[in-house]
Every structure is written in C-alpha cells, then in structure tokens.
CSV table of C-alpha atoms in Angstrom, one decimal:
chain,number,residue,atom,x,y,z
A,1,MET,CA,-64.9,48.3,-30.2
A,2,SER,CA,-66.6,51.6,-30.4
A,3,THR,CA,-66.0,52.1,-34.1
A,4,GLU,CA,-68.3,54.9,-35.2
A,5,ILE,CA,-71.0,53.6,-37.4
A,6,LYS,CA,-73.4,56.1,-38.8
A,7,ALA,CA,-76.9,54.9,-38.8
A,8,ASP,CA,-79.5,56.0,-41.4
A,9,ILE,CA,-82.4,55.6,-38.9
A,10,ASN,CA,-82.5,55.5,-35.2
A,11,MET,CA,-85.1,53.7,-33.2
A,12,ASP,CA,-85.8,54.1,-29.5
A,13,LEU,CA,-87.1,50.8,-28.2
A,14,LYS,CA,-86.1,51.4,-24.6
A,15,GLY,CA,-88.5,49.9,-22.0
A,16,ILE,CA,-90.5,48.0,-24.6
A,17,ALA,CA,-90.8,44.3,-23.7
A,18,CYS,CA,-90.6,41.2,-25.8
A,19,PRO,CA,-91.8,40.5,-28.5
A,20,MET,CA,-92.3,44.1,-29.6
A,21,PRO,CA,-88.7,45.2,-30.2
A,22,VAL,CA,-88.1,42.5,-32.9
A,23,ILE,CA,-91.6,43.2,-34.5
A,24,LYS,CA,-91.0,47.0,-34.6
A,25,VAL,CA,-87.5,46.5,-36.1
A,26,SER,CA,-88.8,44.1,-38.7
A,27,GLN,CA,-91.5,46.6,-39.7
A,28,GLN,CA,-89.0,49.4,-39.9
A,29,ILE,CA,-86.5,47.4,-42.0
A,30,LYS,CA,-89.3,46.7,-44.5
A,31,LYS,CA,-89.6,50.4,-45.2
A,32,MET,CA,-85.8,50.9,-45.6
A,33,GLN,CA,-83.5,50.4,-48.6
A,34,VAL,CA,-80.9,47.7,-49.1
A,35,GLY,CA,-77.6,48.8,-47.5
A,36,GLN,CA,-79.1,51.2,-45.0
A,37,ILE,CA,-78.3,50.8,-41.4
A,38,LEU,CA,-80.8,50.9,-38.5
A,39,ALA,CA,-79.7,51.6,-35.0
A,40,ALA,CA,-82.1,50.1,-32.5
A,41,GLU,CA,-81.7,51.0,-28.8
A,42,THR,CA,-83.2,48.4,-26.5
A,43,THR,CA,-83.3,47.5,-22.8
A,44,ASP,CA,-85.1,44.2,-23.3
A,45,PRO,CA,-82.8,41.4,-22.2
A,46,GLY,CA,-84.4,39.0,-24.6
A,47,ALA,CA,-83.2,41.2,-27.5
A,48,HIS,CA,-79.6,39.7,-27.2
A,49,ALA,CA,-81.0,36.4,-28.4
A,50,ASP,CA,-83.8,37.7,-30.5
A,51,PHE,CA,-82.0,40.1,-32.8
A,52,PRO,CA,-79.2,37.7,-34.0
A,53,ALA,CA,-81.8,35.0,-34.5
A,54,TRP,CA,-84.1,37.3,-36.4
A,55,ALA,CA,-81.2,38.7,-38.5
A,56,LYS,CA,-80.1,35.2,-39.4
A,57,SER,CA,-83.6,34.0,-40.5
A,58,THR,CA,-84.5,37.2,-42.4
A,59,GLY,CA,-81.1,37.5,-44.1
A,60,ASN,CA,-80.1,40.8,-42.5
A,61,GLU,CA,-76.8,41.6,-40.8
A,62,ILE,CA,-76.0,42.9,-37.3
A,63,VAL,CA,-72.9,44.9,-38.0
A,64,ALA,CA,-72.2,45.9,-34.4
A,65,THR,CA,-73.7,46.0,-30.9
A,66,GLU,CA,-72.9,48.6,-28.4
A,67,LYS,CA,-73.6,48.2,-24.7
A,68,LYS,CA,-74.0,51.2,-22.4
A,69,ASP,CA,-75.3,50.1,-18.9
A,70,ALA,CA,-78.7,48.6,-19.4
A,71,VAL,CA,-79.1,49.9,-23.0
A,72,THR,CA,-77.9,47.9,-25.9
A,73,VAL,CA,-77.7,49.4,-29.4
A,74,PHE,CA,-77.9,47.0,-32.3
A,75,PHE,CA,-76.7,48.3,-35.7
A,76,ILE,CA,-78.6,46.3,-38.3
A,77,LYS,CA,-77.8,46.5,-42.0
A,78,LYS,CA,-80.5,45.7,-44.4
A,79,LEU,CA,-79.2,43.2,-46.9
A,80,LYS,CA,-82.3,42.3,-48.9
B,1,MET,CA,-95.1,18.3,-74.4
B,2,HIS,CA,-94.5,16.5,-77.7
B,3,PHE,CA,-91.9,14.1,-78.8
B,4,THR,CA,-92.3,14.5,-82.6
B,5,ASN,CA,-88.6,15.0,-83.1
B,6,HIS,CA,-87.1,11.6,-83.0
B,7,SER,CA,-83.5,12.5,-83.5
B,8,THR,CA,-81.4,11.8,-80.4
B,9,LYS,CA,-80.5,15.4,-80.0
B,10,GLY,CA,-84.0,16.6,-80.0
B,11,TYR,CA,-85.0,13.9,-77.5
B,12,ASN,CA,-82.2,14.9,-75.1
B,13,MET,CA,-83.2,18.5,-75.3
B,14,ASP,CA,-86.8,17.7,-74.4
B,15,VAL,CA,-85.7,15.6,-71.4
B,16,GLN,CA,-83.5,18.5,-70.3
B,17,LYS,CA,-86.3,20.9,-70.6
B,18,VAL,CA,-88.6,18.6,-68.6
B,19,MET,CA,-86.0,18.2,-65.9
B,20,GLU,CA,-85.5,21.9,-65.6
B,21,SER,CA,-89.2,22.7,-65.3
B,22,LEU,CA,-89.6,19.9,-62.7
B,23,GLN,CA,-86.6,21.3,-60.8
B,24,SER,CA,-88.1,24.8,-60.7
B,25,GLU,CA,-91.5,23.5,-59.7
B,26,MET,CA,-89.9,21.5,-56.8
B,27,ASN,CA,-88.0,24.6,-55.7
B,28,GLN,CA,-91.2,26.6,-55.7
B,29,LEU,CA,-93.0,24.0,-53.6
B,30,LYS,CA,-90.1,24.0,-51.2
B,31,ASP,CA,-90.2,27.7,-50.8
B,32,GLU,CA,-94.0,27.7,-50.3
B,33,ARG,CA,-93.7,25.1,-47.6
B,34,LYS,CA,-90.8,26.6,-45.7
B,35,ASN,CA,-92.2,29.9,-44.6
B,36,LYS,CA,-95.6,29.2,-43.2
B,37,LEU,CA,-97.2,28.9,-39.7
B,38,SER,CA,-100.7,27.8,-39.0
B,39,MET,CA,-102.3,27.9,-35.6
B,40,VAL,CA,-105.6,26.7,-34.3
B,41,VAL,CA,-106.7,29.1,-31.5
B,42,PHE,CA,-109.3,27.4,-29.3
B,43,SER,CA,-109.1,29.0,-25.9
B,44,GLY,CA,-110.8,32.2,-24.9
B,45,ASP,CA,-108.4,32.8,-21.9
B,46,LEU,CA,-106.4,36.0,-21.9
B,47,ASP,CA,-103.1,34.3,-21.1
B,48,LYS,CA,-103.5,31.7,-23.9
B,49,LEU,CA,-104.6,34.3,-26.5
B,50,LEU,CA,-101.6,36.4,-25.6
B,51,ALA,CA,-99.3,33.5,-26.2
B,52,ALA,CA,-101.0,32.8,-29.5
B,53,PHE,CA,-100.6,36.4,-30.7
B,54,ILE,CA,-97.0,36.6,-29.5
B,55,ILE,CA,-96.1,33.6,-31.5
B,56,ALA,CA,-98.0,34.9,-34.5
B,57,THR,CA,-96.5,38.4,-34.5
B,58,GLY,CA,-93.0,36.9,-33.8
B,59,ALA,CA,-93.3,34.5,-36.7
B,60,ALA,CA,-94.6,37.2,-39.0
B,61,ALA,CA,-91.5,39.3,-38.0
B,62,MET,CA,-89.3,36.4,-38.9
B,63,GLY,CA,-90.8,36.5,-42.4
B,64,LEU,CA,-93.3,33.6,-42.1
B,65,GLU,CA,-96.7,33.7,-43.5
B,66,VAL,CA,-99.1,33.3,-40.6
B,67,VAL,CA,-102.6,31.8,-40.5
B,68,MET,CA,-104.7,31.7,-37.3
B,69,PHE,CA,-107.9,29.8,-37.1
B,70,PHE,CA,-110.2,30.9,-34.3
B,71,THR,CA,-112.7,28.4,-33.0
B,72,PHE,CA,-115.0,27.8,-30.1
B,73,TRP,CA,-114.2,30.0,-27.0
B,74,ALA,CA,-111.5,31.9,-28.9
B,75,THR,CA,-114.1,33.4,-31.3
B,76,ALA,CA,-115.6,35.6,-28.5
B,77,SER,CA,-112.2,37.4,-28.2
B,78,LEU,CA,-112.7,38.8,-31.7
B,79,ARG,CA,-116.1,40.3,-31.0
B,80,ASP,CA,-116.8,43.9,-31.5
B,81,LYS,CA,-117.5,45.3,-28.1
B,82,LYS,CA,-119.9,47.9,-29.4
B,83,LYS,CA,-122.3,45.5,-31.1
B,84,LYS,CA,-125.0,43.5,-29.5
B,85,SER,CA,-125.6,39.9,-30.1
B,86,LYS,CA,-128.4,39.5,-32.7
B,87,ALA,CA,-129.0,35.8,-32.1
B,88,LYS,CA,-132.6,34.7,-32.7
B,89,ASP,CA,-132.9,31.7,-30.4
B,90,LEU,CA,-132.8,32.0,-26.6
B,91,LEU,CA,-129.8,29.8,-25.9
B,92,SER,CA,-127.6,31.4,-28.4
B,93,LYS,CA,-128.7,34.8,-27.0
B,94,MET,CA,-127.6,33.6,-23.6
B,95,PHE,CA,-124.2,32.6,-24.8
B,96,GLY,CA,-123.9,35.9,-26.6
B,97,PHE,CA,-124.7,37.7,-23.3
B,98,MET,CA,-122.4,35.7,-21.1
B,99,LEU,CA,-119.3,35.4,-23.3
B,100,PRO,CA,-116.7,38.2,-23.3
B,101,LYS,CA,-117.4,41.1,-25.7
B,102,GLY,CA,-114.0,41.3,-27.4
B,103,ALA,CA,-110.4,41.2,-26.5
B,104,GLY,CA,-110.7,43.8,-23.7
B,105,LYS,CA,-113.0,41.5,-21.8
B,106,VAL,CA,-111.3,38.1,-21.8
B,107,LYS,CA,-110.2,36.6,-18.5
B,108,LEU,CA,-107.1,34.9,-17.2
B,109,SER,CA,-107.3,31.1,-17.1
B,110,GLN,CA,-106.1,31.2,-13.5
B,111,MET,CA,-106.3,33.8,-10.6
B,112,HIS,CA,-109.1,35.7,-12.3
B,113,MET,CA,-110.6,36.3,-8.8
B,114,GLY,CA,-113.8,38.0,-10.0
B,115,GLY,CA,-111.8,40.4,-12.2
B,116,MET,CA,-109.2,41.4,-9.6
B,117,GLY,CA,-106.5,39.1,-10.8
B,118,THR,CA,-107.0,39.9,-14.5
B,119,GLY,CA,-107.1,43.6,-13.6
B,120,MET,CA,-103.8,43.4,-11.7
B,121,MET,CA,-102.2,41.4,-14.5
B,122,LYS,CA,-103.2,44.0,-17.0
B,123,HIS,CA,-102.0,46.8,-14.8
B,124,LEU,CA,-98.6,45.0,-14.4
B,125,MET,CA,-98.4,44.5,-18.2
B,126,LYS,CA,-99.0,48.1,-18.8
B,127,LYS,CA,-96.4,49.1,-16.2
B,128,LYS,CA,-93.8,46.8,-17.6
B,129,ASN,CA,-94.6,47.9,-21.2
B,130,VAL,CA,-95.8,44.5,-22.3
B,131,ALA,CA,-98.1,44.8,-25.3
B,132,SER,CA,-101.8,44.3,-24.5
B,133,LEU,CA,-103.9,41.7,-26.3
B,134,GLU,CA,-105.6,44.5,-28.4
B,135,GLU,CA,-102.2,45.9,-29.4
B,136,LEU,CA,-100.9,42.4,-30.3
B,137,ARG,CA,-104.0,41.7,-32.3
B,138,ASP,CA,-103.9,44.9,-34.2
B,139,MET,CA,-100.1,44.3,-34.8
B,140,ALA,CA,-100.8,40.8,-36.1
B,141,ILE,CA,-103.5,42.2,-38.5
B,142,GLU,CA,-101.1,45.0,-39.6
B,143,MET,CA,-98.5,42.3,-40.4
B,144,GLU,CA,-100.9,40.6,-42.7
B,145,THR,CA,-101.7,37.6,-40.5
B,146,LYS,CA,-104.6,35.8,-42.0
B,147,ILE,CA,-107.3,35.3,-39.4
B,148,TYR,CA,-110.0,32.7,-40.1
B,149,ILE,CA,-113.0,32.3,-37.7
B,150,CYS,CA,-115.0,29.1,-37.4
B,151,ASP,CA,-118.4,29.7,-38.8
B,152,MET,CA,-119.9,26.9,-36.9
B,153,SER,CA,-118.7,28.3,-33.5
B,154,MET,CA,-120.0,31.7,-34.5
B,155,ASN,CA,-123.3,30.2,-35.3
B,156,LEU,CA,-123.5,28.3,-32.1
B,157,MET,CA,-122.8,31.3,-29.9
B,158,GLY,CA,-125.0,33.7,-31.9
B,159,PHE,CA,-122.2,35.8,-33.4
B,160,LYS,CA,-122.5,37.4,-36.9
B,161,GLN,CA,-120.0,38.7,-39.3
B,162,GLU,CA,-120.7,42.4,-40.1
B,163,GLY,CA,-118.1,43.7,-42.5
B,164,ARG,CA,-114.4,43.7,-41.7
B,165,GLN,CA,-112.5,45.4,-39.0
C-alpha cells in the first residue's frame, strides 16, 4: 500500500474540524498547477467522506490515502 | 439569419448552422444552471447562521457559485461592531440599540442562558477547532460568495450601508 508518492505541497490540517479541511484544500488546489500533487494531513473523521465527494465533483483525483493512527493523509492530484 | 440562397445545399447549411448555435446556447444554459446555490438567510441566531455559512463555504469549495440573501433578523449579524446606529426615528433607533452588533454578538437559538450558554458553546468550538462565525463569514467572502442584504430590513432597523467591508 505504502507506495512512495512525492507530493509537491504538504498541508497540515490536523485538528481542524469540518468544513474547514475541504475548504482549505480547495483554495490550495486553485493556486496549484495541473498535475501537481497535494498531500493533506487530516484528523477530521468527516474527511473520509468529504474528500472523495469533493474530488468527484470538482474533477480532481485522490491518488492515494495513507492512514497512520488518527491521521489520514490524502494525496490529491490536480487534474484541471 | 437570411435565407436568400434557395438552393437545397445552402438551405441545409443554414439549418445546420442554426442547430449548432442552438446546441451551444443550450449547453451554455445548462452549465449556468448547474453550478449555483442561492440561500435566503432569515434568522439572526448563531447556530442557524453557522449552518448557513457552513453550507455556503462548502458549496463554494465544491465549485458552486453561491449567493446569500440576508433579510430581517439576519441583517444584524452583518453589522459593523464599531459603528453606531444612525437611525433618525426613535423606534428604529431602539431596534438598532437592541439588536446584536455584528457576528460576534449573535446568540444561540436555544440555551443562551443570559450569555452563558452561547459563551460556553463558543469556548467549546474554539477548543475543538471549529471555525467561528466570523471566520466562516470571512472565508465565504474570500471565496467570492455574493452577499445581498435586504434594503427594506436595513431600513426598518435603522442600519445604513457605509462602503464595503
């Protein structure tokens, strides 16, 4: 599972509650270039549902998720 | 559009052109409709305003164009806390005095308990890293949410627009 994906930008969203993780990520993605990968670390349990739904409706891709204890890292690739 | 060319070929080409332009127009209309959220915000309660701004910021993050229309009690939540009501008639002045001065002063709809309940809720929100109403409002504005305020409500309660925030 733990294939090493190198992220272009890392975001620390640990401890931040819904709906802020998705909002912060969507703002960060806007500043990035197509093809770049964003690694977002989050502890918000809602993120497991929020990020895939957000990615689907904005046309971005979650290339991988990594879970370490309470922290989940989402690797998001900007597609457009 | 002109149908001066009466040969069948020219006519067909015209029809095709018309169809194409109609198609693109329809697609445009579809796109415009798809990605929009409009909300009427009526309540001036902290909990309900929080819900409205969470929906607004969430929708904006999903790529929707968001419009919020503030009317009646909700208008007071957008007041500038530093400015005084400049209402001319006594009743409007009274409303201006009694209504909350901005987002920091709005109360919970339940368990306000003379400020204790609201204070505790705000404390909890801060402790659990939930965004405050002010933060959500600023975030919504930053995400280009369009906010409209009911002029009639402002007039009733003696509020005035003074530049933009």
